[in-house]
PDB file of C-alpha atoms in Angstrom:
ATOM      1  CA  UNK A  25      22.774   8.449 -88.327  1.00 58.00           C
ATOM      2  CA  UNK A  26      22.459   9.264 -92.020  1.00 67.00           C
ATOM      3  CA  UNK A  27      19.923   7.782 -94.406  1.00 76.00           C
ATOM      4  CA  UNK A  28      21.852   5.993 -97.137  1.00 82.00           C
ATOM      5  CA  UNK A  29      20.559   5.740-100.684  1.00 87.00           C
ATOM      6  CA  UNK A  30      20.205   2.369-102.432  1.00 85.00           C
ATOM      7  CA  UNK A  31      23.546   0.966-103.598  1.00 87.00           C
ATOM      8  CA  UNK A  32      24.960  -1.051-106.485  1.00 85.00           C
ATOM      9  CA  UNK A  33      24.949  -4.604-105.017  1.00 86.00           C
ATOM     10  CA  UNK A  34      28.388  -5.303-106.470  1.00 88.00           C
ATOM     11  CA  UNK A  35      29.898  -2.764-104.052  1.00 90.00           C
ATOM     12  CA  UNK A  36      28.912  -4.613-100.862  1.00 92.00           C
ATOM     13  CA  UNK A  37      30.168  -7.868-102.392  1.00 93.00           C
ATOM     14  CA  UNK A  38      33.538  -6.247-103.080  1.00 93.00           C
ATOM     15  CA  UNK A  39      33.592  -4.976 -99.489  1.00 95.00           C
ATOM     16  CA  UNK A  40      32.760  -8.495 -98.315  1.00 96.00           C
ATOM     17  CA  UNK A  41      35.797  -9.832-100.224  1.00 97.00           C
ATOM     18  CA  UNK A  42      38.019  -7.289 -98.510  1.00 97.00           C
ATOM     19  CA  UNK A  43      36.481  -8.119 -95.136  1.00 97.00           C
ATOM     20  CA  UNK A  44      37.061 -11.822 -95.832  1.00 98.00           C
ATOM     21  CA  UNK A  45      40.761 -11.154 -96.416  1.00 98.00           C
ATOM     22  CA  UNK A  46      41.054  -9.090 -93.232  1.00 98.00           C
ATOM     23  CA  UNK A  47      39.276 -11.671 -91.091  1.00 98.00           C
ATOM     24  CA  UNK A  48      41.343 -14.509 -92.576  1.00 98.00           C
ATOM     25  CA  UNK A  49      44.535 -12.616 -91.702  1.00 98.00           C
ATOM     26  CA  UNK A  50      43.252 -12.183 -88.143  1.00 98.00           C
ATOM     27  CA  UNK A  51      42.508 -15.902 -87.814  1.00 97.00           C
ATOM     28  CA  UNK A  52      45.896 -16.868 -89.216  1.00 97.00           C
ATOM     29  CA  UNK A  53      47.908 -14.415 -87.119  1.00 97.00           C
ATOM     30  CA  UNK A  54      45.810 -13.596 -84.044  1.00 95.00           C
ATOM     31  CA  UNK A  55      46.470  -9.912 -84.791  1.00 97.00           C
ATOM     32  CA  UNK A  56      43.620  -8.562 -82.695  1.00 96.00           C
ATOM     33  CA  UNK A  57      44.435  -4.909 -83.431  1.00 97.00           C
ATOM     34  CA  UNK A  58      43.533  -5.517 -87.081  1.00 98.00           C
ATOM     35  CA  UNK A  59      40.261  -7.044 -85.883  1.00 98.00           C
ATOM     36  CA  UNK A  60      39.725  -3.965 -83.694  1.00 98.00           C
ATOM     37  CA  UNK A  61      40.132  -1.773 -86.791  1.00 97.00           C
ATOM     38  CA  UNK A  62      37.577  -3.922 -88.639  1.00 98.00           C
ATOM     39  CA  UNK A  63      35.257  -3.600 -85.639  1.00 98.00           C
ATOM     40  CA  UNK A  64      35.462   0.199 -85.877  1.00 97.00           C
ATOM     41  CA  UNK A  65      34.756  -0.009 -89.616  1.00 96.00           C
ATOM     42  CA  UNK A  66      31.690  -2.182 -88.987  1.00 96.00           C
ATOM     43  CA  UNK A  67      30.490   0.299 -86.348  1.00 97.00           C
ATOM     44  CA  UNK A  68      30.906   3.324 -88.626  1.00 95.00           C
ATOM     45  CA  UNK A  69      28.973   1.645 -91.440  1.00 94.00           C
ATOM     46  CA  UNK A  70      26.228   0.278 -89.178  1.00 94.00           C
ATOM     47  CA  UNK A  71      25.638   3.262 -86.934  1.00 94.00           C
ATOM     48  CA  UNK A  72      26.591   6.278 -89.060  1.00 93.00           C
ATOM     49  CA  UNK A  73      26.615   5.618 -92.824  1.00 91.00           C
ATOM     50  CA  UNK A  74      27.692   3.069 -95.416  1.00 90.00           C
ATOM     51  CA  UNK A  75      29.463   5.959 -97.137  1.00 91.00           C
ATOM     52  CA  UNK A  76      32.215   5.720 -94.512  1.00 92.00           C
ATOM     53  CA  UNK A  77      33.353   2.333 -95.809  1.00 93.00           C
ATOM     54  CA  UNK A  78      36.756   2.807 -97.506  1.00 93.00           C
ATOM     55  CA  UNK A  79      36.205  -0.340 -99.600  1.00 92.00           C
ATOM     56  CA  UNK A  80      33.072   1.276-101.003  1.00 87.00           C
ATOM     57  CA  UNK A  81      35.199   4.195-102.168  1.00 84.00           C
ATOM     58  CA  UNK A  82      37.731   1.836-103.773  1.00 89.00           C
ATOM     59  CA  UNK A  83      34.882   0.063-105.538  1.00 84.00           C
ATOM     60  CA  UNK A  84      33.157   3.270-106.642  1.00 87.00           C
ATOM     61  CA  UNK A  85      36.256   4.999-108.033  1.00 90.00           C
ATOM     62  CA  UNK A  86      38.559   2.170-109.162  1.00 91.00           C
ATOM     63  CA  UNK A  87      36.346  -0.805-110.046  1.00 89.00           C
ATOM     64  CA  UNK A  88      32.826   0.354-110.904  1.00 83.00           C
ATOM     65  CA  UNK A  89      33.940   2.547-113.851  1.00 85.00           C
ATOM     66  CA  UNK A  90      35.463  -0.559-115.466  1.00 88.00           C
ATOM     67  CA  UNK A  91      32.245  -2.602-115.157  1.00 87.00           C
ATOM     68  CA  UNK A  92      29.141  -2.627-117.278  1.00 87.00           C
ATOM     69  CA  UNK A  93      26.666  -0.149-115.760  1.00 85.00           C
ATOM     70  CA  UNK A  94      23.711  -1.605-113.893  1.00 86.00           C
ATOM     71  CA  UNK A  95      20.404  -0.188-112.772  1.00 89.00           C
ATOM     72  CA  UNK A  96      20.077  -2.848-110.073  1.00 87.00           C
ATOM     73  CA  UNK A  97      20.052  -1.335-106.585  1.00 90.00           C
ATOM     74  CA  UNK A  98      19.890  -2.713-103.066  1.00 89.00           C
ATOM     75  CA  UNK A  99      18.324  -0.939-100.113  1.00 91.00           C
ATOM     76  CA  UNK A 100      20.823   0.254 -97.520  1.00 90.00           C
ATOM     77  CA  UNK A 101      18.886  -0.717 -94.361  1.00 91.00           C
ATOM     78  CA  UNK A 102      19.555  -4.489 -94.597  1.00 93.00           C
ATOM     79  CA  UNK A 103      23.207  -3.791 -95.406  1.00 94.00           C
ATOM     80  CA  UNK A 104      23.568  -1.528 -92.394  1.00 94.00           C
ATOM     81  CA  UNK A 105      21.914  -4.150 -90.185  1.00 95.00           C
ATOM     82  CA  UNK A 106      24.390  -6.723 -91.529  1.00 96.00           C
ATOM     83  CA  UNK A 107      27.240  -4.369 -90.651  1.00 96.00           C
ATOM     84  CA  UNK A 108      25.790  -4.214 -87.136  1.00 97.00           C
ATOM     85  CA  UNK A 109      25.797  -7.999 -86.892  1.00 97.00           C
ATOM     86  CA  UNK A 110      29.401  -8.005 -88.121  1.00 97.00           C
ATOM     87  CA  UNK A 111      30.197  -5.384 -85.487  1.00 98.00           C
ATOM     88  CA  UNK A 112      28.866  -7.627 -82.693  1.00 98.00           C
ATOM     89  CA  UNK A 113      30.923 -10.639 -83.801  1.00 98.00           C
ATOM     90  CA  UNK A 114      34.044  -8.561 -84.428  1.00 98.00           C
ATOM     91  CA  UNK A 115      33.679  -6.857 -81.037  1.00 98.00           C
ATOM     92  CA  UNK A 116      33.359 -10.203 -79.269  1.00 98.00           C
ATOM     93  CA  UNK A 117      36.365 -11.475 -81.237  1.00 98.00           C
ATOM     94  CA  UNK A 118      38.432  -8.406 -80.410  1.00 98.00           C
ATOM     95  CA  UNK A 119      37.596  -8.635 -76.715  1.00 98.00           C
ATOM     96  CA  UNK A 120      38.375 -12.349 -76.741  1.00 98.00           C
ATOM     97  CA  UNK A 121      41.788 -11.917 -78.323  1.00 98.00           C
ATOM     98  CA  UNK A 122      42.662  -8.814 -76.280  1.00 97.00           C
ATOM     99  CA  UNK A 123      41.801 -10.425 -72.944  1.00 97.00           C
ATOM    100  CA  UNK A 124      43.559 -13.720 -73.617  1.00 97.00           C
ATOM    101  CA  UNK A 125      40.387 -15.667 -74.391  1.00 98.00           C
ATOM    102  CA  UNK A 126      41.842 -16.692 -77.724  1.00 97.00           C
ATOM    103  CA  UNK A 127      39.313 -19.449 -78.394  1.00 98.00           C
ATOM    104  CA  UNK A 128      36.452 -16.968 -78.003  1.00 98.00           C
ATOM    105  CA  UNK A 129      38.263 -14.565 -80.337  1.00 98.00           C
ATOM    106  CA  UNK A 130      38.819 -17.266 -82.926  1.00 98.00           C
ATOM    107  CA  UNK A 131      35.235 -18.567 -82.819  1.00 98.00           C
ATOM    108  CA  UNK A 132      33.654 -15.103 -83.105  1.00 98.00           C
ATOM    109  CA  UNK A 133      36.069 -14.127 -85.877  1.00 98.00           C
ATOM    110  CA  UNK A 134      35.387 -17.433 -87.618  1.00 98.00           C
ATOM    111  CA  UNK A 135      31.636 -16.777 -87.615  1.00 98.00           C
ATOM    112  CA  UNK A 136      32.208 -13.305 -89.069  1.00 98.00           C
ATOM    113  CA  UNK A 137      34.565 -14.778 -91.686  1.00 98.00           C
ATOM    114  CA  UNK A 138      32.004 -17.382 -92.790  1.00 98.00           C
ATOM    115  CA  UNK A 139      29.323 -14.692 -93.138  1.00 97.00           C
ATOM    116  CA  UNK A 140      31.647 -12.392 -95.111  1.00 98.00           C
ATOM    117  CA  UNK A 141      32.751 -15.239 -97.390  1.00 98.00           C
ATOM    118  CA  UNK A 142      29.153 -16.313 -98.087  1.00 97.00           C
ATOM    119  CA  UNK A 143      28.323 -12.738 -99.050  1.00 96.00           C
ATOM    120  CA  UNK A 144      31.437 -12.307-101.181  1.00 96.00           C
ATOM    121  CA  UNK A 145      31.380 -15.635-103.002  1.00 96.00           C
ATOM    122  CA  UNK A 146      27.661 -16.369-103.258  1.00 96.00           C
ATOM    123  CA  UNK A 147      25.944 -13.028-102.701  1.00 94.00           C
ATOM    124  CA  UNK A 148      24.231 -14.501 -99.624  1.00 96.00           C
ATOM    125  CA  UNK A 149      24.151 -11.784 -96.975  1.00 96.00           C
ATOM    126  CA  UNK A 150      23.176 -13.500 -93.726  1.00 96.00           C
ATOM    127  CA  UNK A 151      22.702 -10.204 -91.882  1.00 95.00           C
ATOM    128  CA  UNK A 152      20.448  -8.935 -94.671  1.00 94.00           C
ATOM    129  CA  UNK A 153      18.370 -12.098 -94.443  1.00 95.00           C
ATOM    130  CA  UNK A 154      18.122 -11.686 -90.654  1.00 95.00           C
ATOM    131  CA  UNK A 155      16.921  -8.116 -91.206  1.00 93.00           C
ATOM    132  CA  UNK A 156      14.153  -9.284 -93.551  1.00 91.00           C
ATOM    133  CA  UNK A 157      13.021 -12.009 -91.137  1.00 92.00           C
ATOM    134  CA  UNK A 158      12.952  -9.565 -88.228  1.00 92.00           C
ATOM    135  CA  UNK A 159      11.071  -7.033 -90.294  1.00 89.00           C
ATOM    136  CA  UNK A 160       8.452  -9.621 -91.188  1.00 87.00           C
ATOM    137  CA  UNK A 161       7.948 -11.215 -87.782  1.00 87.00           C
ATOM    138  CA  UNK A 162       8.774  -8.509 -85.226  1.00 84.00           C
ATOM    139  CA  UNK A 163       6.193  -5.707 -85.600  1.00 75.00           C
ATOM    140  CA  UNK A 164       8.222  -3.136 -83.650  1.00 71.00           C
ATOM    141  CA  UNK A 165      11.221  -3.724 -85.938  1.00 70.00           C
ATOM    142  CA  UNK A 166       9.223  -2.822 -89.054  1.00 60.00           C
ATOM    143  CA  UNK A 167       8.184   0.626 -87.825  1.00 55.00           C
ATOM    144  CA  UNK A 168       9.760   3.509 -89.700  1.00 55.00           C
ATOM    145  CA  UNK A 169      12.286   5.485 -87.686  1.00 51.00           C
TER     146      UNK A 169
END
């Protein structure tokens, strides 16, 4: 696991828009293999590094140069935790769809879609907020690794 540096907060919001599109396609089509690919992407970002997110590269090289520069930065740890939460819901959704438990797949994917849309549209990262609550109230969670 790599230690990620703080990031431009507009990058994760762009990634959340792309994730929203992917999850909406999955809900509309039931294409669980696309959800499986998103699950792998969540896992790579949560457990290895945010730098592995292809949408981050699109943002950094195609969009960010066209925006006004900002000095605002967001710590990576809450973002990685949020990716882990997304991984859990996407994994449950993938398993649901793949095993014929379509309702389970749809519900789990729907929860992930709502979280991604809240982040994309409003900048409200539910996983990041969960991270901060856990860090405050669970002493073992706050210990440096």
